[in-house]
Amino acid sequence: MADAPLPPGATIGILGGGQLGRMTALAAANLGYRCHVFCQNPDEPAAQVAAATTVAAFDDTEALDAFAAAVDVATLEFENVPIATLERIAERTPVHPAPAVQAVAQNRLREKDFANEQGIATAPYRAVTSAEELRTAVAEIGTPSVLKTVRFGYDGKGQVAIRADTDLAAAWADSGAGPETDGGILEGFVDFACEVSVIVARGRDGGSAAYVPVENRHRNHILDETVAPADIPAATADAAREAALRLTGALDVVGLLAIEMFVTGDGGVLVNEIAPRPHNSGHWTMDACRTGQFEQLVRAVCGLPLGDPSRRCDAVMKNLIGDEIENWREHVATPNAKLHLYGKADTRPGRKMGHVNFLGKPVSG
Ligand code: AMP
């Protein structure tokens, strides 16, 4: 029966071999599922813990067809899996969240358009496809502003700050925006009070469960720490949660949707980005919530009931970036610290090597 949950022993296909896939595979194993990882290198973090691995390119149709035939459902842990890859797999086996959701999330213009169509505010923005159009957009949006590529930007890559005296031709060239990124987007700079995110799990039956809003602190454009819960007014937390649930429902997500937002000085929220996959700002849930984000993803895509997302204790998640992994001995000896390492052989500056969840005050009741 199409709607019956997948029984233990079934196989979940995961596109992408990074740490998000690794932690999904570990959660899946706890519920009795097998994972088959499709990645580009046999030693990637997820491949190390998977029951089966396909090492092939995302445009290798023969490998994709064999993968689709070998799995009972597919999901992804990597944002930029080509839509054509997802659609090809979806012809043979369910893909959650659906390729149509990924198509919105991979494109900064489409995600902002979609949010605004749902009545959810974003920073002001304009599409830009040339230095000339950048000039017009800067005249309309003003400075300071931020030029980003429409596709393939992450962790601040493909972003250029625009000020009143910026040489716009040089900024356009520096951004790397062009036909292969579907152009650029100019966004008004938000003088935010803090950055928060909400992760929502949504099941095949349309039921959803949101985690509490958390605050994300970045260093060098990379997430450094997540503080759970965010120290924001109750009305702001409600607005963040409400926006996240509305977007998840409107996109008909099955699986997880992470929604990153700016909190403005007056306590309002502006959606910045969405990601239909497990998210770094949800790693704290593994140890501090009744059901962690990876288990929720497995439950959602397999058609199981969603778990309880409520928080057992406050937490701070600290990413171990580059040689911060050297401190693992100290973390593993700290009683309230839960260490998670990703099995990456090479330490490189800016590379996420692991994270630590520092568990805080228990939530009463
Ligand atoms: P993004 O790749 O869009 O997540 O941007 C990475 C980081 O750059 C965000 O987490 C913010 O700290 C900052 N940023 C991005 N867009 C804006 C904006 N419009 N205004 C202010 N800061 C921004």
XYZ file of C-alpha atoms and ligand atoms in Angstrom:
388
model
C 0.000 0.000 0.000
C 1.456 3.344 -1.050
C 0.615 5.052 2.245
C 1.863 2.310 4.546
C 5.002 3.206 6.483
C 8.217 1.614 5.278
C 8.962 -1.322 7.557
C 12.276 -1.743 9.345
C 14.773 -3.364 6.978
C 13.746 -1.059 4.121
C 16.435 1.023 2.425
C 16.663 4.804 2.429
C 18.722 6.314 -0.380
C 20.728 9.403 0.534
C 22.106 11.704 -2.156
C 25.315 13.253 -0.887
C 27.980 11.814 1.371
C 28.690 14.547 3.933
C 28.125 14.752 7.672
C 24.398 15.405 7.297
C 24.054 12.110 5.459
C 26.228 10.379 8.046
C 24.037 11.511 10.948
C 20.882 10.631 8.974
C 22.239 7.134 8.328
C 23.058 6.672 12.035
C 19.520 7.746 13.023
C 18.062 5.462 10.352
C 20.052 2.517 11.673
C 18.565 3.096 15.133
C 15.106 2.593 13.640
C 16.176 -0.551 11.793
C 16.584 0.944 8.308
C 19.488 0.579 5.920
C 20.976 3.499 4.053
C 22.428 3.527 0.558
C 24.569 6.598 -0.019
C 25.152 8.087 -3.482
C 28.330 10.147 -3.374
C 31.506 10.980 -5.220
C 34.163 9.525 -2.933
C 34.094 6.160 -1.122
C 35.542 7.608 2.098
C 33.016 10.417 2.574
C 31.522 10.731 6.093
C 28.176 9.127 5.186
C 29.739 6.336 3.125
C 31.728 5.256 6.201
C 28.515 4.328 8.046
C 26.219 3.279 5.184
C 25.017 -0.245 4.394
C 25.686 0.384 0.684
C 27.400 3.059 -1.367
C 27.303 4.126 -4.996
C 30.270 6.231 -6.054
C 29.283 8.040 -9.229
C 28.587 11.468 -10.676
C 25.123 13.009 -10.308
C 24.695 12.860 -14.103
C 25.566 9.170 -14.417
C 22.115 7.982 -15.482
C 22.982 4.288 -15.333
C 24.186 4.635 -11.739
C 21.134 6.748 -10.841
C 18.736 4.163 -12.235
C 20.445 1.334 -10.368
C 20.395 3.415 -7.160
C 16.686 4.226 -7.591
C 15.924 0.538 -8.104
C 17.887 -0.411 -4.971
C 16.184 1.986 -2.515
C 12.623 2.273 -1.166
C 12.694 6.047 -0.752
C 15.317 8.718 -1.450
C 16.274 11.911 0.320
C 19.219 14.251 0.093
C 21.733 15.838 2.384
C 23.391 18.129 -0.161
C 21.683 21.264 -1.354
C 22.885 21.385 -4.928
C 21.957 17.971 -6.263
C 20.867 18.782 -9.839
C 17.080 18.848 -10.279
C 17.392 16.543 -13.313
C 19.057 13.951 -11.045
C 16.212 14.157 -8.525
C 13.571 13.969 -11.242
C 15.165 10.903 -12.774
C 15.155 9.120 -9.414
C 11.593 10.295 -8.713
C 10.396 8.454 -11.841
C 11.278 5.205 -10.088
C 11.056 5.801 -6.345
C 9.648 8.518 -4.048
C 12.008 11.459 -3.401
C 11.388 13.493 -0.220
C 11.379 16.476 -0.098
C 10.190 16.560 -3.732
C 12.330 17.940 -6.588
C 9.944 20.917 -6.865
C 10.871 21.949 -3.301
C 14.566 21.700 -4.107
C 14.073 23.820 -7.215
C 12.768 26.684 -5.042
C 15.450 26.289 -2.371
C 18.344 26.171 -4.860
C 17.458 29.570 -6.256
C 17.625 32.677 -4.055
C 15.202 34.596 -6.271
C 12.617 31.841 -6.291
C 12.842 31.316 -2.535
C 12.320 35.000 -1.809
C 9.503 35.246 -4.371
C 7.869 32.209 -2.782
C 8.141 33.626 0.745
C 6.653 36.950 -0.330
C 3.800 35.189 -2.146
C 2.975 33.543 1.190
C 2.914 36.931 2.904
C 6.271 36.305 4.589
C 8.671 39.237 4.580
C 12.254 39.175 3.269
C 14.881 41.870 2.754
C 14.139 43.945 -0.380
C 15.822 42.411 -3.451
C 16.230 42.681 -7.214
C 17.370 40.231 -9.889
C 20.589 41.334 -11.554
C 22.165 39.832 -14.696
C 24.808 42.418 -15.630
C 26.899 45.272 -14.227
C 24.393 47.636 -15.870
C 21.453 46.024 -14.078
C 23.452 46.130 -10.851
C 23.670 49.913 -11.222
C 19.878 50.183 -11.593
C 19.252 47.788 -8.697
C 21.611 49.709 -6.381
C 19.769 52.926 -7.300
C 16.490 51.248 -6.260
C 17.564 49.267 -3.183
C 20.226 51.668 -1.934
C 23.366 50.932 0.078
C 24.579 49.153 2.049
C 23.433 46.077 0.185
C 24.688 42.586 -0.620
C 25.211 41.064 -4.063
C 24.881 37.281 -4.135
C 24.809 34.618 -6.811
C 21.283 33.277 -7.377
C 22.548 29.693 -7.207
C 25.437 27.781 -5.641
C 26.297 30.283 -2.892
C 26.854 29.019 0.632
C 28.753 30.068 3.751
C 29.171 33.575 2.330
C 30.777 32.373 -0.913
C 29.590 34.327 -3.942
C 28.696 37.403 -1.832
C 29.961 40.946 -2.233
C 29.139 43.877 0.063
C 28.005 46.979 -1.817
C 28.619 50.399 -0.279
C 28.059 53.891 -1.614
C 31.608 54.065 -3.023
C 31.811 50.485 -4.372
C 33.007 50.085 -7.957
C 29.959 48.238 -9.286
C 31.626 46.799 -12.397
C 34.331 45.276 -10.187
C 31.734 44.054 -7.662
C 29.793 42.334 -10.437
C 32.959 40.630 -11.672
C 33.992 39.637 -8.107
C 30.611 38.089 -7.293
C 31.120 35.310 -9.826
C 27.496 35.742 -10.909
C 26.830 34.818 -14.519
C 24.692 32.532 -16.655
C 25.912 29.426 -14.793
C 24.608 30.841 -11.471
C 21.342 32.072 -13.050
C 22.663 35.579 -12.469
C 22.788 37.542 -9.253
C 20.478 39.025 -6.642
C 20.979 42.335 -4.880
C 19.580 42.370 -1.357
C 19.166 45.276 0.999
C 21.558 44.905 3.939
C 19.625 44.007 7.082
C 20.977 45.595 10.242
C 19.803 42.603 12.235
C 19.649 42.207 16.009
C 20.408 38.496 15.617
C 20.035 35.577 13.230
C 17.669 32.745 14.076
C 16.443 29.574 12.449
C 13.521 27.226 12.833
C 13.548 23.638 11.631
C 10.216 22.051 10.774
C 9.584 18.369 10.155
C 6.532 17.500 8.062
C 5.166 14.028 7.531
C 3.516 12.386 4.533
C 0.143 13.037 6.193
C 0.814 16.803 6.328
C 1.327 16.833 10.104
C 4.226 19.000 11.208
C 6.466 19.531 14.215
C 8.668 22.595 14.712
C 11.745 22.936 16.883
C 12.102 26.004 19.056
C 13.775 29.019 17.324
C 17.530 29.087 17.901
C 20.120 31.816 17.528
C 22.962 31.303 15.052
C 26.283 33.065 15.478
C 28.642 33.085 12.497
C 32.385 33.543 12.237
C 33.973 34.190 8.823
C 30.504 33.554 7.307
C 30.460 30.024 8.731
C 28.117 28.934 11.507
C 30.141 28.908 14.715
C 27.566 28.452 17.477
C 23.860 27.775 17.822
C 22.182 28.818 21.057
C 18.977 26.964 21.919
C 16.561 28.486 22.584
C 17.162 31.917 21.048
C 16.901 34.720 23.596
C 14.186 36.641 21.734
C 10.787 38.035 22.780
C 7.918 35.522 22.765
C 6.162 37.452 19.974
C 9.288 37.205 17.786
C 9.597 33.481 18.473
C 5.930 33.035 17.543
C 6.404 35.009 14.314
C 9.462 32.922 13.387
C 7.652 29.665 14.082
C 4.537 30.785 12.234
C 6.554 31.831 9.137
C 8.445 28.531 9.173
C 5.299 26.407 9.459
C 3.547 28.388 6.738
C 6.450 27.971 4.305
C 6.782 24.256 5.029
C 3.080 23.685 4.408
C 2.949 25.876 1.292
C 5.900 23.987 -0.197
C 4.257 20.655 0.710
C 7.530 19.472 2.209
C 7.838 15.864 3.310
C 10.973 15.714 5.421
C 12.740 18.691 6.971
C 12.791 22.377 6.109
C 15.252 24.724 7.821
C 14.328 28.390 7.647
C 16.998 31.010 8.400
C 15.748 34.428 9.438
C 16.995 37.829 10.523
C 15.474 39.376 13.650
C 15.187 43.125 13.175
C 15.584 45.806 15.837
C 11.810 46.066 16.274
C 11.456 42.303 16.864
C 10.194 41.447 13.372
C 11.535 38.541 11.298
C 12.737 38.493 7.676
C 13.325 35.170 5.933
C 16.820 34.894 4.461
C 17.181 31.308 3.254
C 15.511 27.932 3.302
C 17.096 24.488 3.138
C 15.015 21.321 2.638
C 17.373 18.993 4.504
C 18.908 18.523 7.944
C 20.631 21.740 8.969
C 23.725 22.613 10.964
C 21.587 24.797 13.243
C 19.608 21.675 14.192
C 22.526 19.597 15.452
C 21.747 20.564 19.057
C 18.467 18.604 18.780
C 20.382 15.295 18.651
C 21.151 15.463 22.346
C 18.782 18.088 23.753
C 15.383 17.183 22.259
C 13.135 14.171 22.699
C 13.508 13.534 18.966
C 16.491 14.881 17.033
C 16.296 16.341 13.539
C 17.878 13.295 11.869
C 15.404 10.893 13.421
C 12.568 13.248 12.392
C 13.786 13.171 8.784
C 13.867 9.379 8.804
C 10.394 9.232 10.369
C 8.973 11.702 7.825
C 10.372 10.107 4.679
C 9.469 6.580 5.832
C 5.893 7.539 6.697
C 6.264 6.953 10.446
C 4.577 9.299 12.927
C 6.750 12.317 13.736
C 8.479 12.267 17.099
C 8.159 14.798 19.911
C 10.437 17.763 19.064
C 10.287 19.302 22.525
C 13.432 20.297 24.317
C 14.688 18.386 27.338
C 17.309 20.983 28.139
C 18.851 24.179 26.827
C 21.942 23.691 24.678
C 24.756 25.418 22.858
C 26.107 23.728 19.738
C 29.684 24.600 18.835
C 31.013 23.661 15.419
C 34.556 22.302 15.313
C 35.942 24.051 12.267
C 39.379 23.305 10.846
C 41.929 22.698 13.578
C 39.354 23.274 16.351
C 39.000 19.503 16.091
C 42.331 19.297 17.957
C 40.341 20.062 21.152
C 38.433 16.779 20.935
C 40.165 15.326 24.017
C 38.962 18.193 26.173
C 35.394 17.940 24.834
C 35.147 14.193 25.212
C 36.193 14.582 28.869
C 33.613 17.288 29.650
C 30.560 15.786 31.397
C 27.884 18.010 29.824
C 29.459 17.965 26.337
C 28.378 15.539 23.632
C 31.006 15.215 20.919
C 30.147 14.319 17.328
C 32.984 13.836 14.835
C 32.461 13.357 11.125
C 35.345 11.033 10.218
C 36.977 13.469 7.788
C 40.574 12.489 7.130
C 41.897 15.922 6.122
C 41.643 18.970 8.356
C 41.360 22.148 6.291
C 40.666 25.749 7.342
C 36.917 26.407 7.202
C 36.046 22.698 7.002
C 33.385 21.423 9.406
C 35.102 18.522 11.179
C 32.576 17.884 13.955
C 30.480 19.633 16.580
C 29.935 19.591 20.337
C 26.582 19.954 22.044
C 26.953 21.550 25.459
C 23.884 20.604 27.461
C 22.480 23.222 29.794
C 19.575 23.788 32.120
C 16.876 21.074 32.038
C 13.436 22.229 30.939
C 10.980 21.659 33.765
C 7.641 19.960 33.295
P 23.502 33.451 3.261
O 24.457 32.717 2.359
O 22.420 34.154 2.531
O 22.999 32.583 4.368
O 24.375 34.577 3.990
C 25.432 34.263 4.880
C 25.472 35.287 5.998
O 25.720 36.600 5.456
C 24.155 35.411 6.752
O 24.053 34.440 7.739
C 24.278 36.823 7.297
O 25.135 36.859 8.427
C 24.959 37.558 6.172
N 23.936 38.152 5.265
C 23.420 37.572 4.173
N 22.490 38.351 3.592
C 22.400 39.477 4.327
C 21.612 40.671 4.264
N 20.726 40.877 3.271
N 21.787 41.594 5.236
C 22.684 41.411 6.231
N 23.459 40.315 6.348
C 23.338 39.346 5.421
